[in-house]
Structure formats: structure tokens, C-alpha cells
Amino acid sequence: MAAPVDKVDLQARKRAAKIIHEKFKGVLKDVLSGKPPRLIIPKRTLANTRFDPEKGILVMGEDVIERELLNMGEARRFMQTLLMASIIYQALIENEYPTIRDLYYRGKHTIVYRDLRGRKRQENTWEEQKESDAAIRDVEVYTGLLREEMLILSKEKGKVVGRMKIRSGGDVIDLSRMGHGAYAIESTPDLIEILDVDAEFVLVVEKDAVFQQLHRVKFWDKYRAILITGAGQPDRATRRFVHRLHYEHNLPVYVLTDSDPYGWYIYSVYKVGSITLSYESERLATPPARFLGVSMTDVFGYGRKKRPWLSERERKNFIIKAKDKDIRRARELLRYPWFQVPEWKREIAIFLRKKAKLEIEAMASKGLRFLAFEYIPRKIETGDWIV
């Protein structure tokens, strides 16, 4: 018996199933017409990824790869992509919610065959999950559907709280009444119906621990903010949810991370997208997002224009010596086009010169009220952020 679904869910299922059916129908046409079946798929490679300065996001280039069943070099990947598409399609029409791990097991089986010499052979459809994950991404780029739009579930990572009401699974949830907890952003964020938003901006916090501290003192209530965390490197659902809040509700987005190359890259993932998922940037990235801090100029100041937030004594206590891998990562960032702006060049130059980094908690150690009610609000009000 099929599981009950709400109208939003049902519409999403019908749309995704229809697109998959139409896109892969061409393979059947090739077979019936006597042509070698093939799939033309955009290349998901670094070489085929570029930064579009007009859109402000990472995009996939025009290079494609032709996967043909009768090409020995591509036959296995061709089969894997078709197998994954069929499993996803079946789950959609049967009202199921497979996880990424489920899809791996559903498609994993052994094929027995005979080679040209008549010898019996066998081969697994895929050996490791990274192969089935790659097949899911192939289905995504071939159909233009995100895996979230195909109702494929993944581990929930992001959290959100604030003056906001949503409808999910038929239930209305008030995100301002979560107690000390927070709403876990579901892995199918487009099925969330945003009913009401009473906020002036979105604050994305890199770390879950800092998010919890700001939530406990109700920063979001005092400053009418939607408070979000991706708990480190954000998952796709969190990035999509932030994207929706900006573009559907016209909310400015500010990002608060550690003052180090890894925090800066997390910010850039929200802003321009990620290299490995450049084919999804249009729906995941938020180019107008602003880097609120913590910045190197917060720690050390620069020239006569600004004074650092930390005193000399506090700076000595709070800064952490950068490791060699931090230095290498900072130099990598300098090669990315989206960091080629004066403000970021200055930030990274200070980091490389001082060989020091700072965690958000250093600001909180001056007192949580300082972080929540002085540092963050003043930076927003004075425009002391980096675009």
C-alpha cells in the first residue's frame, strides 16, 4: 500500500518522474531504431567549471561526454546511470523516500555473463558507494533535477530558528517556538512552504556551538533575524534554504565564520557555490551574501582606517598559530577568481604575513553579550562586511 503524501509532495513527485521519463526515453528510441544507445552528459570536472563574473557564481562549462553502451570505455558508467535513473524513477512513482545509502544497496547486484571466448564472467553493478553517488550526480546533470527534487534523502545537518512559520508534511511549524532547540532543515527543502517571515536579515553561522549560544540569548528575536547554521561545511539543503530566503523574501544574508582559509571558503560556498557541485550553483548559491567576519582586520586592524576589535593583550591570548596546511590553503584561495577583490586580497595578505588565525569563540570569550549585542549588530549597521 502506497504511503500517504501531501499535495506539495505529490506535485514534486509527478514533476520529477515526468522529467526522468522524458529524458531517458531517448535511449529507448535509439534501441528501437537500431542506433547504439548513448547519453550526452555535461562533464563534471574542474576543467569544465568556471566562474561567471556577471552571475557571481560557479557554473559548468559546455564540454560534454558521450556515454555509449557499445563503447567498452563507457559501457559500465552508461549502465550505472541508467540503473540509478530506473531506481529513482521507481521510488518516485511508489511514493518512497530513498536515502543515498538505500540507492547504493538497491542497485548493488552481480551480473553474470560470458565473454567472447565463452568463458563465464561476473561483475558487480558497483563496488563502492562513491560509484553509486557518481551515478546520482550523472542523473542530476542529465535531467536538470537536484537530488532533493527527486526526493532523495540525506542526513539532516543544518538548523534554523527565528520569527518564521513554515509548513512541512502538512504541519505548520513556528520557528520562534522551538525552546532551546532548533528546526532541522530537511533534506528536501523545496517541499518546505514558507508561510510567514518577520525578519530583516539572515545570519548564517559556521559553527553549531556558536549558533546555539546566539539562540540561547535570543539574538534572532532582539534583532529580527533568521539564524541558521550549516554546522561547518554546509550541506546542499542548508544552502538551498538560505538561497530561498534571499530570493523569495528579499532578506540580506550575512555569514559569520572563523578567520581562517577554511571559514572563508565556507563563506564562498554559500556565495558562489562549490567546485564539485557547480552544476547546481543557480539554485544553491547566494551571490549577494556578505562576509560579516570574523576577519583579519578585526584582529589586527589595517592602516589608520580602522582599529582592531581586540586589544594587544587579547590578541595574544586569542590568536592561533597557522599551520603549514593553513598557509597552503590560503594561497590556493588567492588563485580563485571570486577572491580577486581588494578586500579579500588584503585579508589573505594579512593572514599570510601574520601566520595567525582566529576562531569565532575568541569574540565570544569577551562575553557572549559582546558577540551577540555589540560585535555582530555594529558590523551590520556600519556596513563593515566584505562582499
XYZ file of C-alpha atoms in Angstrom:
387
model
C 0.000 0.000 0.000
C 1.408 3.393 -1.020
C 2.281 5.795 1.772
C 0.091 8.912 2.068
C 1.587 12.087 0.631
C 0.580 15.728 0.778
C -0.181 17.832 -2.304
C 3.218 19.580 -2.418
C 4.978 16.220 -2.195
C 2.749 14.684 -4.865
C 3.328 17.552 -7.292
C 7.087 17.258 -6.807
C 6.944 13.507 -7.450
C 4.921 13.855 -10.631
C 7.189 16.562 -11.998
C 10.421 14.658 -11.268
C 9.085 11.367 -12.600
C 7.882 13.026 -15.804
C 11.245 14.703 -16.434
C 13.187 11.470 -15.840
C 10.821 9.538 -18.123
C 11.104 12.081 -20.928
C 14.885 12.454 -20.716
C 15.662 8.735 -20.768
C 13.025 7.896 -23.378
C 15.647 8.837 -25.973
C 17.671 5.742 -25.040
C 14.704 3.519 -25.896
C 14.237 5.349 -29.193
C 17.871 4.667 -30.097
C 17.434 0.949 -29.375
C 14.193 0.662 -31.363
C 15.704 2.483 -34.324
C 18.810 0.299 -34.327
C 21.187 3.046 -33.170
C 23.829 2.499 -30.474
C 22.198 3.889 -27.293
C 24.061 6.776 -25.745
C 23.809 9.559 -23.179
C 25.266 13.023 -23.716
C 26.133 14.355 -20.256
C 27.862 17.615 -19.261
C 31.330 16.990 -17.856
C 31.540 17.310 -14.081
C 35.208 18.205 -13.954
C 37.294 21.064 -12.572
C 38.462 21.835 -16.113
C 34.820 22.300 -17.155
C 33.991 24.603 -14.231
C 34.329 28.367 -14.494
C 33.416 31.446 -12.512
C 30.777 33.628 -14.179
C 31.509 37.195 -13.006
C 28.145 38.510 -14.237
C 26.127 35.965 -12.274
C 28.671 35.828 -9.474
C 28.570 32.026 -9.297
C 30.482 28.957 -10.385
C 28.954 27.407 -13.491
C 29.512 24.315 -15.571
C 31.120 24.798 -18.965
C 29.927 23.477 -22.317
C 32.095 20.361 -22.525
C 30.150 17.094 -22.648
C 30.924 13.415 -22.556
C 29.175 10.813 -24.696
C 28.460 7.592 -22.839
C 27.696 4.747 -25.261
C 26.633 1.227 -24.395
C 28.822 -0.195 -27.166
C 31.917 1.728 -26.083
C 33.948 -0.507 -23.761
C 35.377 2.529 -22.009
C 31.942 3.963 -21.212
C 29.655 0.918 -21.044
C 29.933 0.459 -17.274
C 29.170 4.117 -16.491
C 26.345 4.061 -19.073
C 24.779 1.074 -17.335
C 25.223 2.573 -13.876
C 23.499 5.826 -14.887
C 20.523 4.002 -16.421
C 20.256 1.671 -13.446
C 20.255 4.589 -10.998
C 17.667 6.507 -13.036
C 15.352 3.484 -13.058
C 15.657 3.017 -9.273
C 14.950 6.686 -8.607
C 12.000 6.672 -11.029
C 10.522 3.584 -9.364
C 10.865 5.181 -5.912
C 9.086 8.304 -7.132
C 6.065 6.503 -8.551
C 5.803 4.262 -5.482
C 5.831 7.201 -3.042
C 9.106 6.184 -1.426
C 11.836 8.329 0.134
C 15.139 6.542 -0.500
C 18.334 7.689 1.138
C 21.610 7.891 -0.760
C 22.688 4.723 1.042
C 19.411 2.989 0.103
C 20.071 3.680 -3.565
C 23.513 2.096 -3.265
C 22.067 -1.150 -1.887
C 19.062 -1.226 -4.223
C 21.299 -1.141 -7.258
C 24.141 -3.344 -5.997
C 23.980 -6.792 -7.567
C 26.104 -9.150 -9.623
C 25.730 -9.581 -13.370
C 26.779 -12.972 -14.775
C 27.773 -13.129 -18.453
C 30.026 -14.887 -20.936
C 32.901 -13.183 -22.694
C 33.783 -13.522 -26.393
C 35.551 -16.808 -25.703
C 32.528 -18.231 -23.972
C 34.050 -18.064 -20.523
C 31.714 -17.357 -17.623
C 32.307 -13.960 -16.013
C 30.642 -11.865 -13.348
C 30.767 -8.193 -12.416
C 29.085 -6.077 -9.752
C 26.985 -3.108 -10.818
C 29.099 -1.025 -8.441
C 31.613 -1.869 -5.761
C 31.567 1.213 -3.519
C 29.076 3.943 -2.693
C 31.208 6.556 -4.428
C 30.244 4.849 -7.712
C 26.516 4.971 -6.987
C 26.880 8.575 -5.751
C 28.540 9.464 -9.071
C 25.602 7.860 -10.887
C 23.177 10.033 -8.896
C 25.128 13.142 -9.951
C 25.032 11.965 -13.572
C 21.243 11.683 -13.345
C 21.134 15.186 -11.859
C 23.133 16.852 -14.615
C 21.410 14.837 -17.359
C 17.881 15.670 -16.184
C 18.497 19.094 -14.633
C 16.923 17.880 -11.391
C 18.534 18.229 -7.991
C 18.534 15.028 -5.959
C 16.381 16.913 -3.435
C 13.797 17.436 -6.193
C 13.828 13.671 -6.751
C 13.005 13.258 -3.027
C 16.269 11.515 -2.238
C 17.017 11.909 1.459
C 20.341 12.609 3.142
C 21.428 13.274 6.695
C 19.975 16.499 8.050
C 22.731 18.887 9.079
C 21.536 22.478 9.012
C 19.435 24.188 11.683
C 17.283 27.305 11.669
C 15.407 29.400 14.225
C 13.662 32.767 14.074
C 10.394 34.644 13.626
C 9.146 32.438 10.866
C 6.371 29.946 10.147
C 6.652 27.089 7.707
C 4.521 24.178 6.562
C 6.224 20.813 6.211
C 4.456 17.498 5.679
C 1.118 19.211 6.278
C 2.149 20.584 9.678
C 2.583 24.290 10.446
C 5.740 24.909 12.492
C 6.556 28.156 14.304
C 10.334 28.506 14.321
C 10.173 31.108 17.084
C 8.788 28.494 19.470
C 11.477 25.828 19.433
C 12.553 26.152 23.070
C 16.323 25.698 23.287
C 16.216 23.527 20.175
C 16.007 24.458 16.521
C 14.332 23.222 13.359
C 16.497 20.745 11.430
C 16.419 21.770 7.779
C 15.027 18.754 5.957
C 16.921 17.239 3.053
C 14.102 18.166 0.632
C 13.980 21.932 1.311
C 11.763 22.777 -1.658
C 8.935 20.839 -0.006
C 9.027 23.382 2.826
C 6.342 26.010 2.322
C 7.450 29.316 3.851
C 4.245 30.849 5.199
C 5.367 33.928 7.105
C 8.695 35.658 7.731
C 9.100 38.521 10.197
C 12.802 39.264 9.808
C 15.182 41.881 8.482
C 18.146 39.651 7.622
C 19.589 36.135 7.671
C 22.663 35.393 9.803
C 24.492 32.218 8.785
C 26.880 30.963 11.466
C 29.619 28.499 10.569
C 29.662 26.650 13.889
C 26.799 24.869 15.604
C 28.153 25.741 19.074
C 28.116 29.483 18.317
C 24.665 29.123 16.734
C 23.399 27.567 19.978
C 24.893 30.371 22.069
C 23.257 33.055 19.935
C 19.990 31.138 20.031
C 20.042 30.856 23.840
C 20.319 34.639 24.244
C 17.619 35.061 21.563
C 19.753 37.138 19.243
C 17.269 36.333 16.465
C 14.368 37.764 18.478
C 16.072 41.018 19.527
C 17.349 41.814 16.031
C 14.560 40.164 13.977
C 16.932 37.751 12.289
C 16.664 34.269 10.839
C 19.541 32.390 12.472
C 20.997 29.462 10.504
C 23.949 27.108 10.800
C 25.319 24.531 8.400
C 27.490 23.101 11.212
C 30.712 23.555 9.272
C 30.818 22.875 5.546
C 27.125 23.296 4.660
C 25.040 20.593 3.065
C 23.002 21.266 -0.035
C 19.705 21.612 1.830
C 21.043 24.413 4.043
C 22.467 26.287 1.059
C 19.166 25.904 -0.813
C 17.203 27.170 2.200
C 19.417 30.264 2.503
C 19.025 30.825 -1.252
C 15.237 30.694 -0.944
C 15.135 33.121 1.978
C 17.114 35.683 -0.017
C 15.420 35.358 -3.389
C 11.872 34.625 -2.249
C 11.777 37.012 0.723
C 14.410 39.598 -0.200
C 16.403 39.121 3.010
C 20.058 40.218 3.152
C 22.385 37.332 4.033
C 25.395 37.727 6.354
C 27.884 34.933 7.049
C 29.915 34.579 10.262
C 32.888 32.187 10.174
C 36.309 31.701 11.723
C 39.100 33.933 10.485
C 40.988 31.272 8.554
C 41.064 29.883 4.983
C 38.540 27.157 5.783
C 35.998 29.588 7.218
C 36.491 31.889 4.232
C 35.902 29.015 1.822
C 32.699 28.034 3.665
C 31.505 31.600 3.121
C 32.332 31.335 -0.585
C 30.352 28.089 -0.859
C 27.237 29.956 0.306
C 28.048 32.862 -2.012
C 29.291 31.400 -5.332
C 28.783 27.660 -4.971
C 31.242 24.794 -4.758
C 33.595 23.496 -7.412
C 32.329 19.913 -7.188
C 28.659 20.946 -7.467
C 28.965 23.813 -9.946
C 26.034 22.409 -11.937
C 23.765 23.316 -9.013
C 25.004 26.854 -8.303
C 21.988 28.549 -9.900
C 19.750 27.055 -7.208
C 22.149 26.783 -4.286
C 24.425 29.838 -4.314
C 23.507 33.292 -2.991
C 25.848 35.820 -4.691
C 24.659 38.852 -2.646
C 25.760 37.129 0.607
C 28.166 39.265 2.662
C 31.055 38.139 4.834
C 30.454 39.626 8.273
C 33.523 38.206 9.971
C 35.491 37.226 11.857
C 38.065 38.994 9.652
C 41.797 39.540 9.922
C 41.157 43.291 10.142
C 39.011 42.608 13.223
C 42.090 41.090 14.800
C 44.901 43.326 13.550
C 43.222 46.378 12.007
C 44.765 47.946 8.915
C 46.363 51.319 8.344
C 44.677 54.243 10.047
C 41.201 53.456 8.771
C 40.154 51.005 11.471
C 41.186 49.858 14.894
C 41.086 46.156 15.745
C 38.299 44.806 17.951
C 40.831 43.026 20.138
C 43.407 44.705 22.352
C 47.075 43.718 22.129
C 46.711 41.540 25.216
C 43.526 39.873 23.975
C 45.087 39.292 20.584
C 47.989 37.360 22.117
C 45.588 35.195 24.092
C 43.083 34.531 21.340
C 45.011 34.070 18.110
C 46.127 30.610 16.979
C 49.307 29.991 15.038
C 48.556 28.966 11.457
C 49.839 25.574 10.330
C 51.567 24.839 7.039
C 48.353 23.386 5.607
C 46.537 26.629 6.522
C 49.155 28.625 4.635
C 48.860 26.369 1.579
C 45.084 26.655 1.622
C 45.242 30.456 1.851
C 47.484 30.584 -1.198
C 45.008 28.357 -3.056
C 42.210 30.812 -2.285
C 44.222 33.618 -3.859
C 44.038 31.725 -7.152
C 40.241 31.606 -7.154
C 38.686 34.436 -9.240
C 35.981 35.165 -6.656
C 38.651 36.075 -4.100
C 40.283 38.512 -6.529
C 38.838 41.650 -4.930
C 40.882 44.198 -2.920
C 39.237 43.356 0.406
C 39.946 39.620 0.141
C 43.464 40.158 -1.146
C 44.091 42.312 1.928
C 42.563 39.754 4.309
C 44.601 36.883 2.915
C 47.780 39.005 2.775
C 47.442 39.821 6.494
C 46.900 36.145 7.255
C 49.991 35.111 5.302
C 52.086 37.857 6.892
C 50.973 37.232 10.473
C 50.575 33.444 10.107
C 47.768 33.656 12.645
C 44.086 32.778 12.673
C 41.150 33.387 14.985
C 38.041 31.428 15.909
C 34.606 32.976 16.434
C 34.761 31.797 20.028
C 37.535 34.326 20.674
C 34.980 37.099 20.234
C 32.501 35.209 22.381
C 35.151 34.887 25.103
C 34.970 38.676 25.525
C 31.476 37.885 26.700
C 28.581 36.345 24.802
C 26.721 39.617 25.061
C 29.647 41.328 23.326
C 29.394 38.950 20.365
C 25.600 38.973 20.190
C 24.721 42.536 21.110
C 27.769 44.571 20.112
C 30.079 42.910 17.595
C 27.512 41.470 15.144
C 24.956 44.341 15.239
C 27.601 47.066 14.899
C 29.237 45.350 11.922
C 25.888 45.083 10.158
C 24.843 48.659 10.988
C 28.152 50.210 9.878
C 28.472 48.117 6.734
C 31.726 46.622 7.985
C 31.455 43.481 5.900
C 33.056 42.103 2.740
C 31.057 41.292 -0.400
